[in-house]
Amino acid sequence: MSDVRQSASPASSSPSSDRVAPRRTGGFDLGHILLEGRAFFALIAIIVIFAMLSPVYFSTANFLTMSSHVAIFGLLSIGMLLVILTGGIDLSVGSTMGLAGVMAGFLMQGVSVDAFGVTLYPPVWAVVVLTCVLGAFVGMINGVLVSIFRVPAFVATLGTLYVARGAALLMTDGLTYNNLSGNPELGNTGFDWLGFNRLFNVPVGVLIFAAVAIVCMFALNRTPFGRWVYATGGNARAAELSGVPVKRVQIWVYVLSGVCAAIAGLVLSSQLTSAGPTAGTTYELTAIAGVVIGGAALTGGRGNVRGTLLGAFVIGFLSDGLVIIGVSSYWQTVFMGAVIVLAVLLNSIQYKPRKKRTASTENQKASSPSGPA
Amino acid sequence: MSSANSVMDRSTISGSKTGDVVLSARNVAKSFGSVHALKSVNFDIRRGQVTTLFGENGAGKSTLMKILSGVMQPSAGEIVLDGESVRFSSTVDAQRHGISIIHQELSLAPNMNVRDNIFMGRELGGPGGVDYAGEARETERLMAELDEPIDPMTLVEDLRLGQQQIVEIARALSVNSRILIMDEPTSALSASEVEVLFRVIEDLKSRGVSIVYISHHLEEALTITDHAVVLRDGAMTAWAERREIDLEWIVRHMVGENFDLGSPPTGYEMGEVALSFDNISVADVAVPERSVVDRLSLAVRAGEIVCIYGLMGAGRTELLECAAGRVPASDGRIMLEGEDISGLSIAERIERGLVLVPEDRQRDGLVQTMAVGENLSLASIGAFTRGFLTSRAREQNVIEDSIRNVHIKTDGGAAGIGSLSGGNQQKVVIGKMLATRPRVVILDEPSRGIDIGAKAEVFRLLAEGASKGLAVIYSTSEVGECLSVAHRIVVMSRGRISAEFGADVSREEIMAASGESVAG
């Protein structure tokens, strides 16, 4: 009868105190590199393949044209990245962009002040500033809804998507502003400079995109705000207990996303030299796709500007390439969808297994400081 | 009680009939990596009797329960059910063998009614889909059996916690459980609900159901148990029948020989009062008219270490989170160096020198997506920011200082947070808060889930900080940790201070002051 009622606890079991868990070393396998730099390799592959399929694809002129397309939703993607890093999502950017374009068009037509019987023609810089303020305002509504009233980001920004689009349609009665060039006599010319013109032979829209990207890189890598964004998305509770103003950070990322959308709206309406109320429809989805292809996690805390730029270029160069080689637009849509799903699939491979994750974040962190270079 | 004797000296229980043993663990062990959560545990569960597991946090009770209920598989040893060796691949598998577990956190869907909860996942089929009428009848029968006539159509969220517990039990019974594992079933119950539960347990026993019971309320557990098993540091230290033991016996085997966790730092003058609670009350989140902290007053001086001991639900965490600014006080004031900080945000309190190291480091302490260094510097970004930009060099200094000061074993600031052991992760959280150069440090269960060596280091850090003028408050639910570096031990019970001791108090006195909460 086994009735021994105690286990002689081995007295020699010395407490195995903190030992650093064995770390995986030598992560230089090819699969790992491919996974890490997947957006980059995808972009190279896209360029190589289309260069072989079409003689016009691989040329400076074409790259600049494609880049000016990329600039539009690339701007949206950068704003979106900030929001997604905090664990949110901003579905309203496409509509905000359309509303911003309409706002700019409206201001360019002149604002008649009935009380004084005069019509004010604000100069272009004032149009730009006012439009950005409008974008910031829309973003602030999103931010306040999400952070203070705790409305799920998806729902809050879905609502703003409709409201902003409706406002744009109301402002123009569904019509499009066609004349944005201004009048020299009124001193409001120069709107076409924003997207239509070129500086050093580079479309100004691309330069604006680059400037916003660089500012954003700096903000994320080198400012307390950037650290707060990552911390809020990584673990909002821990961030809050560490003194991070989580609510303020949440409001700010939506404001910045709104401003980015307004800038995109300005660039687009300048490129098109017209402002329509339906501009930018479904662009929010392209913007999200760019962020996701760039390796950011929709759960927040992971991602960077470099990746998002690559993601935006992958989408832009792929869709323009498909146009150039004459693939039907229906097939383009199918391709686009497949690329997005593949990207998310790879993201989950990168982030899911615990062991792999620690190894990969180390690499990411180690390389990210060199971002703004 | 006079017959109380230790069974450490290989006493044999007389009169045990092998037919009585339904389930036994034979040399069951479980390790997670290099951590041995359980080391070769042996014990029996007998038909129609209550076996209680005693042990401090981290002693291995939960791990053992998880193994018995199929949540985990043992690394070594076997489980013998009705004389046959079995291996449960899942909780469903264990349930099929008649073993059910009722977790401390109830696993009911609050948005569904009692009937649907009881039959969740194994709905009775009928000709027209689910046989709701049959399910309802069965539910009513179970409820009647348990002497708790709850309408099967009541939403679970409308039930009191005690009633929800009964529903959980009914669910376990509905799958014909012969062995019911209850993990801290009374921690959220009122005294009258505990009575009901105990009546149910007596009833279950009479029907031949075996109960495995875990509780921190030692006296309460003693009133219903038939057998006691004591675990310490993953090993079984004692086994006895109820009539042979008393409270003192349990405590002695639970706590064991004292591992030296340090002693209160001496040789300096304590300063002024750094932090004081002045009639502080904190309302219960779920029931706002109830106070989890009830008009509590406490003052801590610079250089002093105060330990707050209390059972789960005593209000420790709420008190500490209120101090840090996470939960608002419903009444009273909190003074930091003479200034009322009640209305300030967490960030403002950190700026003024008051920091909290939270209880749950995974949930509240660490940002898992960030590296060790970024976690360490998170709370003190201001210290290395000039204008808009952070300085990498200065941040590196902060990080390296922290790693050195709190002795974190890591490959450097760039290492992933997941590559650290639990103890080192805890040191990262502490280091992060210490990097803000605080004057008051509050630590909620700083030793939770870390091994004894790391514990000793954490307490040494606290002692070191106090000797430099830091005011320290830490909470614990392990009595051994009260008797380490604390100058003063405050026992909390039901939101109030039930006793206050100096460093020379005994374990028994502390436990007595806290354990009477439910029994009384």
PDB file of N, CA and C in Angstrom, chain A residues 1-7 9 13 15-21 23 218 221-224 227-228 230-231 234-235 237-244 300-302 357-358 362 365 369, chain B residues 7-8 10 16 40 44 46 236 239 326 346-347 350 358 362-364 366-367 369-370 374 377-379 381 385 388-390 392 395 409 411 414 416 419 421 423-424 432 451-452 454:
ATOM      1  N   MET A   1       0.840  -1.201   0.000  1.00  0.00           N
ATOM      2  CA  MET A   1       0.000   0.000   0.000  1.00  0.00           C
ATOM      3  C   MET A   1       0.874   1.251   0.000  1.00  0.00           C
ATOM      4  N   SER A   2       0.729   1.990  -0.977  1.00  0.00           N
ATOM      5  CA  SER A   2       1.622   3.147  -1.116  1.00  0.00           C
ATOM      6  C   SER A   2       1.063   4.329  -0.335  1.00  0.00           C
ATOM      7  N   ASP A   3       1.274   4.268   0.939  1.00  0.00           N
ATOM      8  CA  ASP A   3       0.668   5.308   1.766  1.00  0.00           C
ATOM      9  C   ASP A   3       1.681   6.300   2.335  1.00  0.00           C
ATOM     10  N   VAL A   4       2.757   6.416   1.660  1.00  0.00           N
ATOM     11  CA  VAL A   4       3.709   7.427   2.089  1.00  0.00           C
ATOM     12  C   VAL A   4       3.132   8.782   1.730  1.00  0.00           C
ATOM     13  N   ARG A   5       2.957   9.575   2.734  1.00  0.00           N
ATOM     14  CA  ARG A   5       2.145  10.775   2.533  1.00  0.00           C
ATOM     15  C   ARG A   5       2.941  12.042   2.287  1.00  0.00           C
ATOM     16  N   GLN A   6       4.175  11.920   2.115  1.00  0.00           N
ATOM     17  CA  GLN A   6       4.852  13.164   1.783  1.00  0.00           C
ATOM     18  C   GLN A   6       5.950  12.901   0.768  1.00  0.00           C
ATOM     19  N   SER A   7       6.185  13.869   0.020  1.00  0.00           N
ATOM     20  CA  SER A   7       7.279  13.738  -0.921  1.00  0.00           C
ATOM     21  C   SER A   7       8.473  14.391  -0.285  1.00  0.00           C
ATOM     22  N   SER A   9      11.015  16.491  -0.275  1.00  0.00           N
ATOM     23  CA  SER A   9      11.414  17.516  -1.237  1.00  0.00           C
ATOM     24  C   SER A   9      12.924  17.596  -1.285  1.00  0.00           C
ATOM     25  N   SER A  13      17.477  21.569  -4.054  1.00  0.00           N
ATOM     26  CA  SER A  13      16.962  22.340  -5.176  1.00  0.00           C
ATOM     27  C   SER A  13      17.209  23.822  -4.954  1.00  0.00           C
ATOM     28  N   PRO A  15      17.432  27.599  -5.512  1.00  0.00           N
ATOM     29  CA  PRO A  15      16.618  28.441  -6.389  1.00  0.00           C
ATOM     30  C   PRO A  15      17.400  28.866  -7.619  1.00  0.00           C
ATOM     31  N   SER A  16      16.909  28.460  -8.750  1.00  0.00           N
ATOM     32  CA  SER A  16      17.595  28.837  -9.981  1.00  0.00           C
ATOM     33  C   SER A  16      17.210  30.263 -10.305  1.00  0.00           C
ATOM     34  N   SER A  17      17.983  31.171  -9.856  1.00  0.00           N
ATOM     35  CA  SER A  17      17.589  32.572  -9.994  1.00  0.00           C
ATOM     36  C   SER A  17      17.786  33.046 -11.424  1.00  0.00           C
ATOM     37  N   ASP A  18      17.381  34.283 -11.600  1.00  0.00           N
ATOM     38  CA  ASP A  18      17.273  34.855 -12.944  1.00  0.00           C
ATOM     39  C   ASP A  18      18.406  34.483 -13.883  1.00  0.00           C
ATOM     40  N   ARG A  19      18.046  33.692 -14.822  1.00  0.00           N
ATOM     41  CA  ARG A  19      19.015  33.440 -15.858  1.00  0.00           C
ATOM     42  C   ARG A  19      18.400  34.013 -17.118  1.00  0.00           C
ATOM     43  N   VAL A  20      19.188  34.661 -17.887  1.00  0.00           N
ATOM     44  CA  VAL A  20      18.648  35.191 -19.135  1.00  0.00           C
ATOM     45  C   VAL A  20      18.281  34.015 -20.019  1.00  0.00           C
ATOM     46  N   ALA A  21      17.052  34.056 -20.500  1.00  0.00           N
ATOM     47  CA  ALA A  21      16.604  32.963 -21.347  1.00  0.00           C
ATOM     48  C   ALA A  21      17.527  32.843 -22.549  1.00  0.00           C
ATOM     49  N   ARG A  23      19.074  32.910 -25.890  1.00  0.00           N
ATOM     50  CA  ARG A  23      18.655  33.759 -26.992  1.00  0.00           C
ATOM     51  C   ARG A  23      19.076  33.119 -28.308  1.00  0.00           C
ATOM     52  N   PHE A 218      11.273  61.535 -38.270  1.00  0.00           N
ATOM     53  CA  PHE A 218      11.892  62.205 -37.135  1.00  0.00           C
ATOM     54  C   PHE A 218      10.977  62.170 -35.923  1.00  0.00           C
ATOM     55  N   ASN A 221      10.987  58.626 -34.495  1.00  0.00           N
ATOM     56  CA  ASN A 221      12.243  58.082 -33.980  1.00  0.00           C
ATOM     57  C   ASN A 221      12.919  58.960 -32.948  1.00  0.00           C
ATOM     58  N   ARG A 222      12.713  60.249 -33.061  1.00  0.00           N
ATOM     59  CA  ARG A 222      13.545  61.129 -32.272  1.00  0.00           C
ATOM     60  C   ARG A 222      12.791  62.014 -31.301  1.00  0.00           C
ATOM     61  N   THR A 223      11.498  61.909 -31.225  1.00  0.00           N
ATOM     62  CA  THR A 223      10.788  62.781 -30.288  1.00  0.00           C
ATOM     63  C   THR A 223      10.048  61.943 -29.245  1.00  0.00           C
ATOM     64  N   PRO A 224       9.779  62.543 -28.088  1.00  0.00           N
ATOM     65  CA  PRO A 224       8.989  61.841 -27.080  1.00  0.00           C
ATOM     66  C   PRO A 224       7.638  61.396 -27.658  1.00  0.00           C
ATOM     67  N   ARG A 227       7.856  58.071 -29.312  1.00  0.00           N
ATOM     68  CA  ARG A 227       7.961  56.980 -28.345  1.00  0.00           C
ATOM     69  C   ARG A 227       6.595  56.707 -27.721  1.00  0.00           C
ATOM     70  N   TRP A 228       5.866  57.783 -27.470  1.00  0.00           N
ATOM     71  CA  TRP A 228       4.536  57.634 -26.860  1.00  0.00           C
ATOM     72  C   TRP A 228       3.601  56.911 -27.804  1.00  0.00           C
ATOM     73  N   TYR A 230       4.378  54.633 -30.069  1.00  0.00           N
ATOM     74  CA  TYR A 230       4.693  53.202 -30.026  1.00  0.00           C
ATOM     75  C   TYR A 230       4.221  52.575 -28.713  1.00  0.00           C
ATOM     76  N   ALA A 231       4.439  53.289 -27.614  1.00  0.00           N
ATOM     77  CA  ALA A 231       4.072  52.739 -26.306  1.00  0.00           C
ATOM     78  C   ALA A 231       2.557  52.594 -26.181  1.00  0.00           C
ATOM     79  N   GLY A 234       1.613  49.646 -28.172  1.00  0.00           N
ATOM     80  CA  GLY A 234       2.148  48.391 -27.651  1.00  0.00           C
ATOM     81  C   GLY A 234       1.408  47.934 -26.416  1.00  0.00           C
ATOM     82  N   ASN A 235       1.144  48.854 -25.505  1.00  0.00           N
ATOM     83  CA  ASN A 235       0.416  48.523 -24.285  1.00  0.00           C
ATOM     84  C   ASN A 235      -0.047  49.824 -23.636  1.00  0.00           C
ATOM     85  N   ARG A 237      -2.126  50.483 -21.288  1.00  0.00           N
ATOM     86  CA  ARG A 237      -2.202  50.510 -19.821  1.00  0.00           C
ATOM     87  C   ARG A 237      -0.834  50.776 -19.211  1.00  0.00           C
ATOM     88  N   ALA A 238       0.159  50.050 -19.733  1.00  0.00           N
ATOM     89  CA  ALA A 238       1.509  50.251 -19.212  1.00  0.00           C
ATOM     90  C   ALA A 238       1.995  51.650 -19.536  1.00  0.00           C
ATOM     91  N   ALA A 239       1.660  52.129 -20.734  1.00  0.00           N
ATOM     92  CA  ALA A 239       2.097  53.464 -21.124  1.00  0.00           C
ATOM     93  C   ALA A 239       1.503  54.504 -20.191  1.00  0.00           C
ATOM     94  N   GLU A 240       0.234  54.354 -19.893  1.00  0.00           N
ATOM     95  CA  GLU A 240      -0.426  55.321 -19.035  1.00  0.00           C
ATOM     96  C   GLU A 240       0.223  55.350 -17.648  1.00  0.00           C
ATOM     97  N   LEU A 241       0.508  54.162 -17.111  1.00  0.00           N
ATOM     98  CA  LEU A 241       1.128  54.098 -15.784  1.00  0.00           C
ATOM     99  C   LEU A 241       2.554  54.620 -15.797  1.00  0.00           C
ATOM    100  N   SER A 242       3.157  54.721 -16.998  1.00  0.00           N
ATOM    101  CA  SER A 242       4.496  55.272 -17.089  1.00  0.00           C
ATOM    102  C   SER A 242       4.440  56.772 -17.331  1.00  0.00           C
ATOM    103  N   GLY A 243       3.252  57.332 -17.258  1.00  0.00           N
ATOM    104  CA  GLY A 243       3.133  58.774 -17.405  1.00  0.00           C
ATOM    105  C   GLY A 243       2.932  59.250 -18.830  1.00  0.00           C
ATOM    106  N   VAL A 244       2.700  58.318 -19.763  1.00  0.00           N
ATOM    107  CA  VAL A 244       2.450  58.726 -21.144  1.00  0.00           C
ATOM    108  C   VAL A 244       1.024  59.288 -21.231  1.00  0.00           C
ATOM    109  N   GLY A 300      -1.162  47.418 -33.453  1.00  0.00           N
ATOM    110  CA  GLY A 300      -0.463  48.558 -32.891  1.00  0.00           C
ATOM    111  C   GLY A 300       0.929  48.242 -32.398  1.00  0.00           C
ATOM    112  N   GLY A 301       1.740  49.285 -32.286  1.00  0.00           N
ATOM    113  CA  GLY A 301       3.055  49.152 -31.682  1.00  0.00           C
ATOM    114  C   GLY A 301       4.181  48.737 -32.608  1.00  0.00           C
ATOM    115  N   ARG A 302       3.851  48.212 -33.771  1.00  0.00           N
ATOM    116  CA  ARG A 302       4.895  47.774 -34.686  1.00  0.00           C
ATOM    117  C   ARG A 302       4.709  48.408 -36.048  1.00  0.00           C
ATOM    118  N   ARG A 357       9.485  36.250 -32.766  1.00  0.00           N
ATOM    119  CA  ARG A 357       9.141  37.646 -32.620  1.00  0.00           C
ATOM    120  C   ARG A 357      10.233  38.419 -31.898  1.00  0.00           C
ATOM    121  N   THR A 358      10.731  37.834 -30.798  1.00  0.00           N
ATOM    122  CA  THR A 358      11.751  38.570 -30.065  1.00  0.00           C
ATOM    123  C   THR A 358      12.968  38.780 -30.940  1.00  0.00           C
ATOM    124  N   GLU A 362      14.236  42.579 -32.305  1.00  0.00           N
ATOM    125  CA  GLU A 362      15.587  43.046 -32.016  1.00  0.00           C
ATOM    126  C   GLU A 362      16.219  43.645 -33.266  1.00  0.00           C
ATOM    127  N   LYS A 365      14.528  46.906 -34.093  1.00  0.00           N
ATOM    128  CA  LYS A 365      14.929  48.014 -33.252  1.00  0.00           C
ATOM    129  C   LYS A 365      16.354  48.428 -33.565  1.00  0.00           C
ATOM    130  N   PRO A 369      16.956  53.003 -35.728  1.00  0.00           N
ATOM    131  CA  PRO A 369      17.546  54.314 -35.476  1.00  0.00           C
ATOM    132  C   PRO A 369      18.149  54.954 -36.721  1.00  0.00           C
TER     133      PRO A 369
ATOM    134  N   VAL B   7       3.101  15.716   9.955  1.00  0.00           N
ATOM    135  CA  VAL B   7       3.255  14.454   9.240  1.00  0.00           C
ATOM    136  C   VAL B   7       4.558  14.463   8.467  1.00  0.00           C
ATOM    137  N   MET B   8       5.358  15.425   8.777  1.00  0.00           N
ATOM    138  CA  MET B   8       6.643  15.452   8.086  1.00  0.00           C
ATOM    139  C   MET B   8       7.444  14.206   8.431  1.00  0.00           C
ATOM    140  N   ARG B  10       6.796  11.108   8.312  1.00  0.00           N
ATOM    141  CA  ARG B  10       6.344   9.884   7.668  1.00  0.00           C
ATOM    142  C   ARG B  10       5.283   9.128   8.452  1.00  0.00           C
ATOM    143  N   SER B  16      -7.348   3.845   5.659  1.00  0.00           N
ATOM    144  CA  SER B  16      -7.679   4.244   4.300  1.00  0.00           C
ATOM    145  C   SER B  16      -8.022   3.019   3.488  1.00  0.00           C
ATOM    146  N   SER B  40       7.564  16.564  -8.340  1.00  0.00           N
ATOM    147  CA  SER B  40       7.202  15.252  -7.830  1.00  0.00           C
ATOM    148  C   SER B  40       6.179  15.295  -6.690  1.00  0.00           C
ATOM    149  N   ASP B  44      -3.706  11.860  -2.908  1.00  0.00           N
ATOM    150  CA  ASP B  44      -4.910  11.142  -3.310  1.00  0.00           C
ATOM    151  C   ASP B  44      -6.136  12.010  -3.118  1.00  0.00           C
ATOM    152  N   ARG B  46     -10.173  11.429  -2.407  1.00  0.00           N
ATOM    153  CA  ARG B  46     -11.030  10.338  -1.963  1.00  0.00           C
ATOM    154  C   ARG B  46     -12.492  10.618  -2.246  1.00  0.00           C
ATOM    155  N   MET B 236       5.392  19.026  -2.404  1.00  0.00           N
ATOM    156  CA  MET B 236       4.431  18.793  -1.334  1.00  0.00           C
ATOM    157  C   MET B 236       5.191  18.687  -0.028  1.00  0.00           C
ATOM    158  N   TRP B 239       0.998  16.301   4.361  1.00  0.00           N
ATOM    159  CA  TRP B 239      -0.312  15.727   4.066  1.00  0.00           C
ATOM    160  C   TRP B 239      -0.898  15.283   5.392  1.00  0.00           C
ATOM    161  N   ARG B 326      -4.530  56.060 -10.994  1.00  0.00           N
ATOM    162  CA  ARG B 326      -5.242  55.307 -12.008  1.00  0.00           C
ATOM    163  C   ARG B 326      -6.731  55.236 -11.708  1.00  0.00           C
ATOM    164  N   ILE B 346      -1.757  60.790 -13.676  1.00  0.00           N
ATOM    165  CA  ILE B 346      -0.641  59.876 -13.404  1.00  0.00           C
ATOM    166  C   ILE B 346       0.680  60.550 -13.737  1.00  0.00           C
ATOM    167  N   ALA B 347       0.711  61.193 -14.920  1.00  0.00           N
ATOM    168  CA  ALA B 347       1.953  61.826 -15.368  1.00  0.00           C
ATOM    169  C   ALA B 347       2.394  62.915 -14.386  1.00  0.00           C
ATOM    170  N   ILE B 350       3.900  61.340 -11.367  1.00  0.00           N
ATOM    171  CA  ILE B 350       5.255  60.840 -11.621  1.00  0.00           C
ATOM    172  C   ILE B 350       6.238  62.004 -11.577  1.00  0.00           C
ATOM    173  N   PRO B 358       3.198  48.362 -11.070  1.00  0.00           N
ATOM    174  CA  PRO B 358       1.912  47.662 -10.995  1.00  0.00           C
ATOM    175  C   PRO B 358       2.064  46.170 -10.719  1.00  0.00           C
ATOM    176  N   GLN B 362       2.846  42.032 -17.037  1.00  0.00           N
ATOM    177  CA  GLN B 362       2.567  41.819 -18.465  1.00  0.00           C
ATOM    178  C   GLN B 362       1.505  42.792 -18.946  1.00  0.00           C
ATOM    179  N   ARG B 363       0.484  42.976 -18.148  1.00  0.00           N
ATOM    180  CA  ARG B 363      -0.640  43.775 -18.588  1.00  0.00           C
ATOM    181  C   ARG B 363      -0.394  45.267 -18.377  1.00  0.00           C
ATOM    182  N   ASP B 364       0.228  45.617 -17.255  1.00  0.00           N
ATOM    183  CA  ASP B 364       0.329  47.028 -16.887  1.00  0.00           C
ATOM    184  C   ASP B 364       1.750  47.565 -16.848  1.00  0.00           C
ATOM    185  N   LEU B 366       4.800  46.324 -18.840  1.00  0.00           N
ATOM    186  CA  LEU B 366       5.722  46.272 -19.970  1.00  0.00           C
ATOM    187  C   LEU B 366       5.018  46.550 -21.283  1.00  0.00           C
ATOM    188  N   VAL B 367       5.752  47.182 -22.192  1.00  0.00           N
ATOM    189  CA  VAL B 367       5.277  47.283 -23.567  1.00  0.00           C
ATOM    190  C   VAL B 367       6.024  46.188 -24.333  1.00  0.00           C
ATOM    191  N   THR B 369       6.030  45.178 -27.292  1.00  0.00           N
ATOM    192  CA  THR B 369       6.549  45.420 -28.631  1.00  0.00           C
ATOM    193  C   THR B 369       7.829  46.255 -28.601  1.00  0.00           C
ATOM    194  N   MET B 370       8.230  46.708 -27.426  1.00  0.00           N
ATOM    195  CA  MET B 370       9.429  47.539 -27.337  1.00  0.00           C
ATOM    196  C   MET B 370      10.578  46.749 -26.736  1.00  0.00           C
ATOM    197  N   GLU B 374      13.977  50.641 -24.407  1.00  0.00           N
ATOM    198  CA  GLU B 374      12.867  51.574 -24.604  1.00  0.00           C
ATOM    199  C   GLU B 374      11.855  51.464 -23.474  1.00  0.00           C
ATOM    200  N   SER B 377      13.326  53.392 -20.482  1.00  0.00           N
ATOM    201  CA  SER B 377      13.381  54.850 -20.572  1.00  0.00           C
ATOM    202  C   SER B 377      12.008  55.477 -20.760  1.00  0.00           C
ATOM    203  N   LEU B 378      10.988  54.636 -20.848  1.00  0.00           N
ATOM    204  CA  LEU B 378       9.663  55.149 -21.221  1.00  0.00           C
ATOM    205  C   LEU B 378       9.133  56.220 -20.267  1.00  0.00           C
ATOM    206  N   ALA B 379       9.349  56.009 -18.981  1.00  0.00           N
ATOM    207  CA  ALA B 379       8.754  56.936 -18.014  1.00  0.00           C
ATOM    208  C   ALA B 379       9.600  58.186 -17.813  1.00  0.00           C
ATOM    209  N   ILE B 381      11.327  59.958 -20.374  1.00  0.00           N
ATOM    210  CA  ILE B 381      11.715  60.526 -21.663  1.00  0.00           C
ATOM    211  C   ILE B 381      12.134  61.988 -21.508  1.00  0.00           C
ATOM    212  N   THR B 385      15.319  64.673 -23.296  1.00  0.00           N
ATOM    213  CA  THR B 385      14.755  65.424 -24.401  1.00  0.00           C
ATOM    214  C   THR B 385      15.176  66.881 -24.276  1.00  0.00           C
ATOM    215  N   PHE B 388      12.497  69.580 -29.010  1.00  0.00           N
ATOM    216  CA  PHE B 388      11.593  68.570 -29.520  1.00  0.00           C
ATOM    217  C   PHE B 388      12.226  67.189 -29.594  1.00  0.00           C
ATOM    218  N   LEU B 389      13.553  67.183 -29.620  1.00  0.00           N
ATOM    219  CA  LEU B 389      14.218  65.926 -29.958  1.00  0.00           C
ATOM    220  C   LEU B 389      14.781  65.211 -28.737  1.00  0.00           C
ATOM    221  N   THR B 390      14.737  63.889 -28.817  1.00  0.00           N
ATOM    222  CA  THR B 390      15.377  63.100 -27.784  1.00  0.00           C
ATOM    223  C   THR B 390      16.841  62.934 -28.159  1.00  0.00           C
ATOM    224  N   ARG B 392      19.867  60.446 -28.265  1.00  0.00           N
ATOM    225  CA  ARG B 392      20.161  59.010 -28.172  1.00  0.00           C
ATOM    226  C   ARG B 392      21.240  58.716 -27.145  1.00  0.00           C
ATOM    227  N   GLU B 395      19.823  59.062 -23.718  1.00  0.00           N
ATOM    228  CA  GLU B 395      18.908  57.954 -23.442  1.00  0.00           C
ATOM    229  C   GLU B 395      19.710  56.697 -23.116  1.00  0.00           C
ATOM    230  N   LYS B 409      19.717  41.283 -15.930  1.00  0.00           N
ATOM    231  CA  LYS B 409      20.582  40.417 -16.743  1.00  0.00           C
ATOM    232  C   LYS B 409      20.032  40.392 -18.161  1.00  0.00           C
ATOM    233  N   ASP B 411      21.171  41.127 -22.585  1.00  0.00           N
ATOM    234  CA  ASP B 411      22.239  41.316 -23.564  1.00  0.00           C
ATOM    235  C   ASP B 411      22.436  42.785 -23.912  1.00  0.00           C
ATOM    236  N   ALA B 414      18.981  46.711 -26.371  1.00  0.00           N
ATOM    237  CA  ALA B 414      18.279  46.407 -27.616  1.00  0.00           C
ATOM    238  C   ALA B 414      17.599  45.049 -27.583  1.00  0.00           C
ATOM    239  N   GLY B 416      15.035  42.045 -26.884  1.00  0.00           N
ATOM    240  CA  GLY B 416      13.583  42.013 -26.775  1.00  0.00           C
ATOM    241  C   GLY B 416      13.171  41.738 -25.347  1.00  0.00           C
ATOM    242  N   SER B 419      12.860  38.167 -24.102  1.00  0.00           N
ATOM    243  CA  SER B 419      14.023  37.315 -23.896  1.00  0.00           C
ATOM    244  C   SER B 419      14.436  37.290 -22.431  1.00  0.00           C
ATOM    245  N   SER B 421      13.902  36.749 -18.228  1.00  0.00           N
ATOM    246  CA  SER B 421      13.134  35.919 -17.297  1.00  0.00           C
ATOM    247  C   SER B 421      12.143  36.802 -16.542  1.00  0.00           C
ATOM    248  N   GLY B 423      11.786  37.438 -13.425  1.00  0.00           N
ATOM    249  CA  GLY B 423      12.411  38.291 -12.418  1.00  0.00           C
ATOM    250  C   GLY B 423      13.054  39.507 -13.049  1.00  0.00           C
ATOM    251  N   ASN B 424      13.713  39.291 -14.183  1.00  0.00           N
ATOM    252  CA  ASN B 424      14.367  40.416 -14.853  1.00  0.00           C
ATOM    253  C   ASN B 424      13.364  41.358 -15.475  1.00  0.00           C
ATOM    254  N   LYS B 432      12.406  51.087 -14.614  1.00  0.00           N
ATOM    255  CA  LYS B 432      11.760  52.148 -15.384  1.00  0.00           C
ATOM    256  C   LYS B 432      11.229  53.236 -14.452  1.00  0.00           C
ATOM    257  N   ASP B 451      11.095  34.121  -8.959  1.00  0.00           N
ATOM    258  CA  ASP B 451      11.609  33.119  -8.040  1.00  0.00           C
ATOM    259  C   ASP B 451      12.294  33.771  -6.847  1.00  0.00           C
ATOM    260  N   ILE B 452      12.669  32.928  -5.905  1.00  0.00           N
ATOM    261  CA  ILE B 452      13.082  33.427  -4.597  1.00  0.00           C
ATOM    262  C   ILE B 452      14.356  34.272  -4.666  1.00  0.00           C
ATOM    263  N   ALA B 454      15.289  36.186  -7.177  1.00  0.00           N
ATOM    264  CA  ALA B 454      14.926  37.499  -7.704  1.00  0.00           C
ATOM    265  C   ALA B 454      14.175  38.308  -6.658  1.00  0.00           C
TER     266      ALA B 454
END
